[in-house]
Amino acid sequence: MFWKFDLHTTSHIDTLLEKEDVTLTEVMDEDDVLQECKAQNHKLVDFLLRPQCMEDLVTFITQEPSTDVEEKVKYKYPNISCELLTSDVSQINDRLGEDEKLLMKLYGFLQNEPPLNPLLASFFSKVLSILIGRKPEQIVDFLRKQEDFVDLMIKHIGTSAIMDLLLRMLTCIEPQQLRQDVLNWLNEEKVIQRLVDMVQSSQDEDRHSNASQSLCEIIRLSRDQMFQVQGCSEPDPLLATLEKYETVEQLLSNIFDKEKNESAIVSVIQILLTLFETRRPAFEGHMECAPGMSHPSFSVNHSILEAVRPRLKDFHQLLLEPPKKNVMKTTWGVLDPPVGNTRLNVVRLVASLLQSNTQSINTELINLNTLGVILDMYFKYIWNNFLHIQVEICTAMILAMPPAPTDIQPDTEQEHARESILIKHLFQKCQFIQRIIDAWSSNEKEQAEGGRRRGYMGHLTRIANSIVHNCDKGPNGPQIQQLISSKDLSAEDREKWEAFISGQLADTNKRNTVDLVNTHHIHSSSDDEVDFKDSGFHQDSSLQQVRPKHRHNIPFDRISDINFSLNTNESANIALFEARCNEKIQQFEDAGSDEEDIWDQKDVTFAPEAQRRPSSGSTDSEESTDSEEEDVKRDPFEASNPSTDDRMEVDTGFTNNPTASSPIASPATSNSETGWADFSNFTPVSPKDPLRCNSPVAMETSIETLDPLGVNTPMQPEGEIVDGISDCGTPKAEEETTCSEQRSITETVINGSMKETVSLTVDAKTETAVFKRFANHIHTKMTLQTCAK
């Protein structure tokens, strides 16, 4: 709306641009230059499109600022230049994308020697990226003409902005055919091989990291694109090159055939993990084949596994002899050597290889006893949760997944056809059951002596539960049962295991199976189970971290024991209810009362003068009576009696009869529970009672007005007080009777166990009545407005 009506003030830039000798820096010094450019101020855009201005803008983002400039404003103009060139103004994009001289000046930034200025590199990458998105054909054609473009990109791959530009070329080019042409061109330029060469010990860590990240992103982007574009006939050439046996072999040679370098090893393992990535099912102690696993983008290329298999011995050796690490002192002791990033990533790689469930890989891991070494690390580094979760994943996958297809021999007997060599190795060679029992007993002994609970106990509980679950319901259940009951497990160990399952493990599971109605806190791993079933998180005191847990099928035997019964005193409640009902009904059961039945039908007699009451004198009380009459007519619960005349009750107002009870004089009892007044004890008004005014205050009147027939006027002394209210209707012809200016009455009303003090003050001068009620420290004040004279 602000721009629609052109309410903004004229920018100072317009005035500045009218000067003939205005410079680019003067314009860039204006605070609103970016806003005006994005708003496509015609004068400003025309000024920026001048050849000299465009050249100066490109120069600002490609050349180092002068060292004489103050540091805090050193990159002011480069930053503003970048924002102006990337403001997505079509005229600027056209001029920059179609002017080869400007493009060559921009491209010249890559020809600088490394390392590039990271800030200027980000400006350069941003400008070129927006040109790739807006002018893809022109920019791709220009870059393909530059023979050293790929060389320069690889040369500066250690600069993160250049890595981002390379990935931008794979994602921002919209036409599918043009993107395919770019992929083919980059593949012909051997960009994959050049990136692989960057991941070796002779390069620095920045190149290791960025080259590895670039290759990982190329893998993910290519697989995602292949999955989304089902009808694409041409495969992704970059992904195909990456998955080749020769490429993977070259990656492994870079880290094993040369000096060991932890940064290079970790970077290569990250690439392998990305190659092994599939749509992994949610793991809950048993494996389920996720939909889409048969798709090429979710399966592991066999050539990758074949290239990795000969190098498994080298990875196994890394577990035994990792790159040299300094001794690490921690709050609980000294780590010599610590686990390190290398060994942790090797364990992650083993977990991914196990998921592939390939017979050749499984056999090699068994021959090397890699699983035994990993279990040794698990029980040695008791506070490393990153290691513990990876070992748990390895053991759970072995227990849950079916045997590899080639594990089944056609000549074997049927009862042995489905045996898993990994499970057999785990229970026999690795002594899986014995190690769990020993670790548990050792932890309990240490705790009994006042020591801390070991950090891996939560994971150990889950591993034990996984064995029990898969023994009963898993695909390898018969084999696990046979291994536990076989002679390979001694009778003593078998008894310990059975006692452990029914005793310590069962007790731990009961503590972890939280009743919904009585648990409100989370225990730490030092005093209770690490695995919290109520919160869905795993906590370990070693790193004081909380992370999502992998849920198992926990038995819910205790659910049936939860008691939801409510202990209530039914007899007391019934007695209280009946007493309350009797209290409410009592007012209708006073048989000894001589008062009229308020529910009896009454004949209504209208006074002639009252019937001709002018509409201008209508009061609130009249309106209230009308609304009450409407409510009575609409009452759906009223019994119909055709023999009874339909008669309308009319509130005849306050009475002048001294024997009658006045509503104001007899204060209404208040319901202590609801705060509403109870008017059930009012004396009914008989049609024979004399008419009165609608307000309990003194007013000028005459006997003719009130009772023209003179038959209902009682005789009483002048000025007599009826229940504290002055009689304003004393019959005295042609004489005005004035009540006292102010009178009040106070009474105490007892309602059950509550006392209320009720006060009524009538002011004849102001024609108001003030009603006050005090109960339970509550002060209620009501002002009753009189009717119009």
Short mmCIF file of C-alpha atoms in Angstrom, two decimals, residues 69-472:
data_model
loop_
_atom_site.label_atom_id
_atom_site.label_comp_id
_atom_site.label_asym_id
_atom_site.label_seq_id
_atom_site.Cartn_x
_atom_site.Cartn_y
_atom_site.Cartn_z
CA VAL A 69 42.28 1.70 3.64
CA GLU A 70 41.08 1.49 7.22
CA GLU A 71 40.25 -2.08 8.19
CA LYS A 72 36.65 -1.47 9.23
CA VAL A 73 35.73 0.00 5.81
CA LYS A 74 38.16 -2.09 3.80
CA TYR A 75 35.50 -4.38 2.36
CA LYS A 76 32.66 -1.87 2.31
CA TYR A 77 32.69 -1.25 -1.44
CA PRO A 78 33.33 -4.92 -2.39
CA ASN A 79 30.36 -5.94 -0.27
CA ILE A 80 28.04 -3.27 -1.74
CA SER A 81 29.24 -4.12 -5.26
CA CYS A 82 28.39 -7.78 -4.72
CA GLU A 83 24.93 -6.88 -3.44
CA LEU A 84 24.27 -4.59 -6.39
CA LEU A 85 25.38 -7.20 -8.93
CA THR A 86 23.26 -9.90 -7.26
CA SER A 87 20.15 -7.75 -6.67
CA ASP A 88 18.49 -9.78 -9.44
CA VAL A 89 17.78 -6.79 -11.69
CA SER A 90 17.28 -8.15 -15.19
CA GLN A 91 19.14 -5.29 -16.89
CA ILE A 92 22.22 -5.86 -14.74
CA ASN A 93 22.08 -9.64 -15.29
CA ASP A 94 21.81 -9.11 -19.04
CA ARG A 95 24.69 -6.66 -19.21
CA LEU A 96 27.00 -8.80 -17.06
CA GLY A 97 26.07 -12.13 -18.67
CA GLU A 98 26.38 -10.92 -22.26
CA ASP A 99 29.48 -8.76 -21.97
CA GLU A 100 32.44 -11.12 -22.46
CA LYS A 101 34.89 -8.45 -21.36
CA LEU A 102 33.19 -8.23 -17.97
CA LEU A 103 33.03 -12.03 -17.72
CA MET A 104 36.75 -12.33 -18.42
CA LYS A 105 37.48 -9.76 -15.73
CA LEU A 106 35.31 -11.75 -13.34
CA TYR A 107 36.88 -15.05 -14.36
CA GLY A 108 40.34 -13.61 -13.76
CA PHE A 109 39.77 -13.97 -10.04
CA LEU A 110 40.26 -17.75 -10.35
CA GLN A 111 43.65 -17.20 -11.93
CA ASN A 112 45.07 -15.83 -8.70
CA GLU A 113 47.42 -18.04 -6.72
CA PRO A 114 46.03 -19.93 -3.75
CA PRO A 115 44.97 -19.35 -1.14
CA LEU A 116 42.22 -17.04 -2.32
CA ASN A 117 40.84 -14.31 -0.12
CA PRO A 118 37.85 -16.15 1.41
CA LEU A 119 35.66 -13.04 1.53
CA LEU A 120 36.32 -12.02 -2.05
CA ALA A 121 35.91 -15.66 -3.07
CA SER A 122 32.44 -15.64 -1.54
CA PHE A 123 31.58 -12.47 -3.52
CA PHE A 124 32.88 -14.02 -6.73
CA SER A 125 31.01 -17.29 -6.14
CA LYS A 126 27.76 -15.48 -5.38
CA VAL A 127 27.88 -13.35 -8.52
CA LEU A 128 28.78 -16.26 -10.80
CA SER A 129 26.13 -18.48 -9.18
CA ILE A 130 23.31 -16.05 -9.88
CA LEU A 131 24.51 -15.73 -13.46
CA ILE A 132 24.45 -19.53 -13.79
CA GLY A 133 20.87 -19.52 -12.56
CA ARG A 134 19.68 -16.59 -14.72
CA LYS A 135 21.86 -17.03 -17.83
CA PRO A 136 22.77 -20.74 -17.82
CA GLU A 137 23.40 -21.17 -21.53
CA GLN A 138 25.60 -18.10 -21.89
CA ILE A 139 27.64 -18.83 -18.74
CA VAL A 140 28.11 -22.54 -19.49
CA ASP A 141 29.20 -21.70 -23.02
CA PHE A 142 31.67 -19.14 -21.68
CA LEU A 143 33.14 -21.52 -19.06
CA ARG A 144 33.53 -24.39 -21.53
CA LYS A 145 35.65 -22.10 -23.68
CA GLN A 146 38.08 -21.65 -20.79
CA GLU A 147 40.43 -24.61 -20.98
CA ASP A 148 41.77 -24.21 -17.48
CA PHE A 149 38.42 -23.81 -15.70
CA VAL A 150 38.32 -27.30 -14.14
CA ASP A 151 42.02 -27.12 -13.27
CA LEU A 152 41.51 -23.82 -11.48
CA MET A 153 38.44 -25.12 -9.64
CA ILE A 154 40.39 -28.14 -8.37
CA LYS A 155 43.36 -25.93 -7.58
CA HIS A 156 41.22 -23.76 -5.28
CA ILE A 157 39.07 -26.57 -3.89
CA GLY A 158 40.46 -25.80 -0.44
CA THR A 159 38.40 -22.58 -0.49
CA SER A 160 34.85 -23.42 0.55
CA ALA A 161 33.28 -20.80 -1.74
CA ILE A 162 34.83 -22.48 -4.80
CA MET A 163 33.53 -25.86 -3.67
CA ASP A 164 30.06 -24.31 -3.39
CA LEU A 165 30.36 -22.93 -6.92
CA LEU A 166 31.20 -26.39 -8.26
CA LEU A 167 28.12 -27.89 -6.60
CA ARG A 168 26.03 -24.97 -7.83
CA MET A 169 26.81 -25.96 -11.38
CA LEU A 170 25.23 -29.35 -10.70
CA THR A 171 22.06 -28.01 -9.09
CA CYS A 172 21.19 -24.62 -10.59
CA ILE A 173 21.08 -25.51 -14.25
CA GLU A 174 17.39 -26.11 -14.95
CA PRO A 175 17.11 -27.49 -18.51
CA GLN A 176 17.66 -31.23 -18.16
CA GLN A 177 19.53 -31.55 -21.41
CA LEU A 178 21.84 -28.65 -20.57
CA ARG A 179 22.51 -30.21 -17.15
CA GLN A 180 23.34 -33.51 -18.82
CA ASP A 181 25.73 -31.71 -21.14
CA VAL A 182 27.44 -30.10 -18.15
CA LEU A 183 27.79 -33.49 -16.42
CA ASN A 184 29.30 -35.02 -19.54
CA TRP A 185 31.67 -32.09 -19.93
CA LEU A 186 32.84 -32.30 -16.28
CA ASN A 187 33.25 -36.04 -16.56
CA GLU A 188 35.35 -35.62 -19.71
CA GLU A 189 37.49 -33.16 -17.78
CA LYS A 190 38.00 -35.95 -15.18
CA VAL A 191 36.72 -33.83 -12.31
CA ILE A 192 36.06 -36.95 -10.19
CA GLN A 193 39.58 -38.30 -10.60
CA ARG A 194 41.04 -34.90 -9.80
CA LEU A 195 38.98 -34.62 -6.64
CA VAL A 196 40.07 -38.12 -5.61
CA ASP A 197 43.70 -37.08 -6.01
CA MET A 198 43.11 -34.26 -3.51
CA VAL A 199 42.38 -36.81 -0.75
CA GLN A 200 45.86 -37.99 0.14
CA SER A 201 48.41 -37.31 2.81
CA SER A 202 50.38 -34.81 0.72
CA GLN A 203 47.45 -32.34 0.69
CA ASP A 204 46.29 -30.18 3.56
CA GLU A 205 43.21 -30.81 5.68
CA ASP A 206 41.10 -28.14 3.96
CA ARG A 207 41.56 -29.86 0.62
CA HIS A 208 40.81 -33.23 2.23
CA SER A 209 37.62 -31.98 3.77
CA ASN A 210 36.29 -29.98 0.79
CA ALA A 211 37.20 -32.61 -1.80
CA SER A 212 35.54 -35.31 0.30
CA GLN A 213 32.45 -33.18 0.84
CA SER A 214 32.25 -32.40 -2.88
CA LEU A 215 32.36 -36.08 -3.81
CA CYS A 216 29.76 -36.94 -1.15
CA GLU A 217 27.41 -34.25 -2.40
CA ILE A 218 27.87 -35.35 -6.01
CA ILE A 219 26.86 -38.89 -4.98
CA ARG A 220 23.75 -37.73 -3.11
CA LEU A 221 22.67 -35.22 -5.76
CA SER A 222 23.12 -37.72 -8.56
CA ARG A 223 21.17 -40.44 -6.77
CA ASP A 224 18.38 -38.05 -5.86
CA GLN A 225 18.18 -36.83 -9.43
CA MET A 226 18.11 -40.39 -10.73
CA PHE A 227 15.31 -41.25 -8.34
CA GLN A 228 13.24 -38.15 -9.22
CA VAL A 229 13.71 -38.25 -12.99
CA GLN A 230 12.55 -41.79 -13.74
CA GLY A 231 12.36 -41.27 -17.48
CA CYS A 232 15.94 -40.12 -17.90
CA SER A 233 17.58 -42.51 -20.33
CA GLU A 234 21.17 -41.33 -19.79
CA PRO A 235 22.87 -42.36 -16.53
CA ASP A 236 24.73 -39.85 -14.44
CA PRO A 237 28.33 -40.01 -15.70
CA LEU A 238 29.83 -38.57 -12.52
CA LEU A 239 28.11 -41.14 -10.30
CA ALA A 240 29.06 -43.95 -12.63
CA THR A 241 32.71 -42.86 -12.46
CA LEU A 242 32.61 -42.68 -8.68
CA GLU A 243 31.19 -46.19 -8.35
CA LYS A 244 33.81 -47.76 -10.56
CA TYR A 245 36.17 -50.30 -9.05
CA GLU A 246 39.17 -48.24 -10.22
CA THR A 247 37.97 -45.06 -8.52
CA VAL A 248 37.34 -46.76 -5.16
CA GLU A 249 40.64 -48.58 -5.39
CA GLN A 250 42.41 -45.27 -6.02
CA LEU A 251 40.76 -43.76 -2.97
CA LEU A 252 41.96 -46.62 -0.77
CA SER A 253 45.45 -46.53 -2.24
CA ASN A 254 45.75 -42.86 -1.35
CA ILE A 255 45.41 -43.61 2.37
CA PHE A 256 47.01 -47.06 2.75
CA ASP A 257 49.89 -47.05 0.30
CA LYS A 258 51.29 -43.76 1.56
CA GLU A 259 51.93 -42.18 4.89
CA LYS A 260 49.01 -42.60 7.26
CA ASN A 261 47.15 -39.36 7.77
CA GLU A 262 44.06 -39.25 9.97
CA SER A 263 42.42 -36.42 8.02
CA ALA A 264 42.81 -38.27 4.71
CA ILE A 265 41.64 -41.59 6.23
CA VAL A 266 38.51 -40.04 7.75
CA SER A 267 37.73 -38.21 4.48
CA VAL A 268 37.98 -41.43 2.44
CA ILE A 269 35.80 -43.31 4.93
CA GLN A 270 33.19 -40.54 4.63
CA ILE A 271 33.13 -41.06 0.85
CA LEU A 272 32.76 -44.83 1.29
CA LEU A 273 29.95 -44.39 3.81
CA THR A 274 28.13 -42.19 1.30
CA LEU A 275 28.58 -44.82 -1.40
CA PHE A 276 27.13 -47.41 1.00
CA GLU A 277 24.16 -45.22 1.87
CA THR A 278 20.78 -46.78 1.24
CA ARG A 279 17.30 -46.05 2.47
CA ARG A 280 17.99 -47.52 5.86
CA PRO A 281 14.98 -48.96 7.70
CA ALA A 282 14.15 -47.73 11.17
CA PHE A 283 16.06 -50.18 13.32
CA GLU A 284 14.23 -51.59 16.35
CA GLY A 285 16.08 -54.79 17.01
CA HIS A 286 14.84 -56.47 13.86
CA MET A 287 15.41 -55.72 10.21
CA GLU A 288 12.59 -54.82 7.86
CA CYS A 289 13.13 -54.34 4.17
CA ALA A 290 12.09 -50.79 3.37
CA PRO A 291 10.11 -50.07 0.20
CA GLY A 292 12.28 -48.92 -2.69
CA MET A 293 15.36 -50.92 -1.72
CA SER A 294 15.41 -52.51 -5.16
CA HIS A 295 15.86 -49.13 -6.81
CA PRO A 296 19.38 -48.54 -8.14
CA SER A 297 19.75 -45.39 -6.07
CA PHE A 298 19.16 -47.44 -2.89
CA SER A 299 21.41 -50.42 -3.56
CA VAL A 300 25.16 -50.76 -3.15
CA ASN A 301 27.12 -51.27 -6.31
CA HIS A 302 28.88 -54.64 -6.22
CA SER A 303 32.07 -53.13 -7.65
CA ILE A 304 32.40 -50.94 -4.55
CA LEU A 305 32.26 -53.95 -2.23
CA GLU A 306 34.76 -55.83 -4.35
CA ALA A 307 37.16 -52.90 -4.18
CA VAL A 308 36.80 -52.61 -0.41
CA ARG A 309 37.10 -56.32 0.44
CA PRO A 310 40.88 -56.63 -0.18
CA ARG A 311 41.44 -53.59 2.04
CA LEU A 312 39.50 -54.92 5.03
CA LYS A 313 42.75 -56.16 6.55
CA ASP A 314 44.10 -52.61 6.38
CA PHE A 315 41.02 -51.24 8.13
CA HIS A 316 41.34 -54.02 10.72
CA GLN A 317 44.94 -53.00 11.31
CA LEU A 318 43.79 -49.41 11.90
CA LEU A 319 41.70 -50.70 14.80
CA LEU A 320 44.80 -52.26 16.30
CA GLU A 321 47.29 -49.53 15.38
CA PRO A 322 45.57 -46.22 14.73
CA PRO A 323 47.48 -43.07 13.80
CA LYS A 324 49.51 -41.88 16.73
CA LYS A 325 47.44 -39.95 19.24
CA ASN A 326 48.60 -38.11 22.32
CA VAL A 327 47.61 -39.35 25.74
CA MET A 328 44.28 -37.85 26.75
CA LYS A 329 43.57 -36.98 30.37
CA THR A 330 39.90 -37.06 31.36
CA THR A 331 37.98 -36.45 34.57
CA TRP A 332 37.82 -40.18 35.31
CA GLY A 333 41.24 -41.29 34.10
CA VAL A 334 43.84 -41.35 31.35
CA LEU A 335 43.18 -42.64 27.81
CA ASP A 336 46.30 -44.09 26.26
CA PRO A 337 45.54 -44.18 23.45
CA PRO A 338 42.07 -42.59 23.09
CA VAL A 339 39.60 -44.09 20.63
CA GLY A 340 40.23 -41.35 18.09
CA ASN A 341 38.30 -40.29 15.04
CA THR A 342 39.97 -42.87 12.81
CA ARG A 343 38.92 -45.96 14.78
CA LEU A 344 35.45 -44.61 15.38
CA ASN A 345 34.92 -44.15 11.63
CA VAL A 346 36.32 -47.61 10.93
CA VAL A 347 33.67 -49.08 13.25
CA ARG A 348 31.03 -47.07 11.39
CA LEU A 349 32.34 -48.49 8.12
CA VAL A 350 32.10 -52.04 9.51
CA ALA A 351 28.48 -51.39 10.48
CA SER A 352 27.70 -50.25 6.91
CA LEU A 353 29.46 -53.28 5.45
CA LEU A 354 27.46 -55.60 7.70
CA GLN A 355 24.25 -53.99 6.49
CA SER A 356 25.14 -54.90 2.91
CA ASN A 357 24.98 -58.57 4.10
CA THR A 358 27.44 -59.81 1.49
CA GLN A 359 28.92 -63.26 1.95
CA SER A 360 32.45 -62.32 0.89
CA ILE A 361 32.54 -59.32 3.23
CA ASN A 362 31.11 -61.35 6.13
CA THR A 363 33.63 -64.11 5.62
CA GLU A 364 36.55 -61.67 5.56
CA LEU A 365 35.40 -59.98 8.78
CA ILE A 366 35.14 -63.38 10.45
CA ASN A 367 38.60 -64.43 9.31
CA LEU A 368 40.09 -61.21 10.63
CA ASN A 369 38.08 -61.41 13.89
CA THR A 370 37.15 -57.77 13.41
CA LEU A 371 34.01 -58.21 15.51
CA GLY A 372 36.10 -59.50 18.41
CA VAL A 373 38.36 -56.44 18.27
CA ILE A 374 35.33 -54.14 18.18
CA LEU A 375 33.86 -55.87 21.26
CA ASP A 376 37.20 -55.45 23.04
CA MET A 377 37.03 -51.71 22.37
CA TYR A 378 33.43 -51.62 23.60
CA PHE A 379 34.32 -53.00 27.01
CA LYS A 380 37.58 -51.04 27.26
CA TYR A 381 36.29 -47.54 26.53
CA ILE A 382 33.42 -47.53 28.98
CA TRP A 383 32.46 -43.87 28.55
CA ASN A 384 32.53 -43.44 24.75
CA ASN A 385 28.89 -43.41 23.69
CA PHE A 386 29.74 -42.84 20.02
CA LEU A 387 31.56 -46.17 20.02
CA HIS A 388 28.88 -47.94 22.05
CA ILE A 389 26.02 -47.10 19.71
CA GLN A 390 27.96 -48.31 16.67
CA VAL A 391 28.81 -51.62 18.36
CA GLU A 392 25.17 -52.04 19.37
CA ILE A 393 24.09 -51.46 15.76
CA CYS A 394 26.59 -54.06 14.56
CA THR A 395 25.44 -56.75 17.02
CA ALA A 396 21.75 -56.01 16.51
CA MET A 397 22.07 -56.29 12.71
CA ILE A 398 23.91 -59.59 12.99
CA LEU A 399 21.20 -60.99 15.26
CA ALA A 400 18.27 -59.72 13.20
CA MET A 401 19.16 -59.96 9.54
CA PRO A 402 18.77 -63.22 7.65
CA PRO A 403 21.84 -65.06 6.36
CA ALA A 404 23.49 -63.77 3.22
CA PRO A 405 22.15 -65.51 0.10
CA THR A 406 25.43 -67.21 -0.68
CA ASP A 407 25.66 -68.56 2.88
CA ILE A 408 23.07 -71.22 1.90
CA GLN A 409 24.76 -74.24 0.38
CA PRO A 410 22.57 -76.41 -1.87
CA ASP A 411 24.00 -79.69 -0.49
CA THR A 412 23.49 -78.87 3.18
CA GLU A 413 20.70 -80.33 5.21
CA GLN A 414 17.48 -78.38 5.66
CA GLU A 415 18.00 -77.76 9.38
CA HIS A 416 21.31 -76.07 8.70
CA ALA A 417 20.26 -74.22 5.56
CA ARG A 418 19.43 -70.94 7.30
CA GLU A 419 22.38 -70.62 9.64
CA SER A 420 24.25 -67.34 9.78
CA ILE A 421 28.02 -67.53 9.92
CA LEU A 422 28.14 -64.15 11.67
CA ILE A 423 25.91 -65.30 14.53
CA LYS A 424 27.93 -68.45 14.91
CA HIS A 425 31.14 -66.45 15.05
CA LEU A 426 29.65 -63.98 17.52
CA PHE A 427 28.49 -66.63 20.00
CA GLN A 428 31.37 -69.05 19.65
CA LYS A 429 34.59 -67.18 18.82
CA CYS A 430 33.65 -63.86 20.42
CA GLN A 431 31.98 -65.53 23.46
CA PHE A 432 29.17 -63.04 23.30
CA ILE A 433 27.06 -64.48 26.14
CA GLN A 434 29.98 -64.90 28.53
CA ARG A 435 31.22 -61.37 27.98
CA ILE A 436 27.80 -59.87 28.68
CA ILE A 437 27.45 -61.83 31.93
CA ASP A 438 30.98 -60.99 33.04
CA ALA A 439 30.60 -57.29 32.28
CA TRP A 440 27.30 -57.13 34.15
CA SER A 441 28.68 -58.91 37.21
CA SER A 442 31.79 -56.73 37.20
CA ASN A 443 29.68 -53.58 37.08
CA GLU A 444 27.48 -54.73 39.99
CA LYS A 445 30.53 -55.60 42.06
CA GLU A 446 32.07 -52.20 41.35
CA GLN A 447 28.89 -50.42 42.28
CA ALA A 448 28.58 -52.41 45.48
CA GLU A 449 32.02 -51.13 46.45
CA GLY A 450 30.90 -47.56 45.93
CA GLY A 451 32.02 -47.13 42.35
CA ARG A 452 30.13 -45.52 39.49
CA ARG A 453 27.88 -47.38 37.13
CA ARG A 454 29.68 -47.99 33.85
CA GLY A 455 28.68 -45.90 30.88
CA TYR A 456 28.00 -48.78 28.52
CA MET A 457 25.44 -50.50 30.77
CA GLY A 458 22.45 -48.97 29.05
CA HIS A 459 23.64 -50.24 25.66
CA LEU A 460 24.51 -53.59 27.21
CA THR A 461 20.93 -53.88 28.48
CA ARG A 462 19.63 -53.25 24.98
CA ILE A 463 22.04 -55.79 23.48
CA ALA A 464 20.88 -58.43 25.97
CA ASN A 465 17.24 -57.63 25.21
CA SER A 466 18.01 -57.94 21.50
CA ILE A 467 19.36 -61.45 22.05
CA VAL A 468 16.24 -62.46 24.00
CA HIS A 469 13.93 -60.90 21.41
CA ASN A 470 15.60 -62.47 18.38
CA CYS A 471 15.87 -65.81 20.18
CA ASP A 472 12.07 -65.86 20.53
#
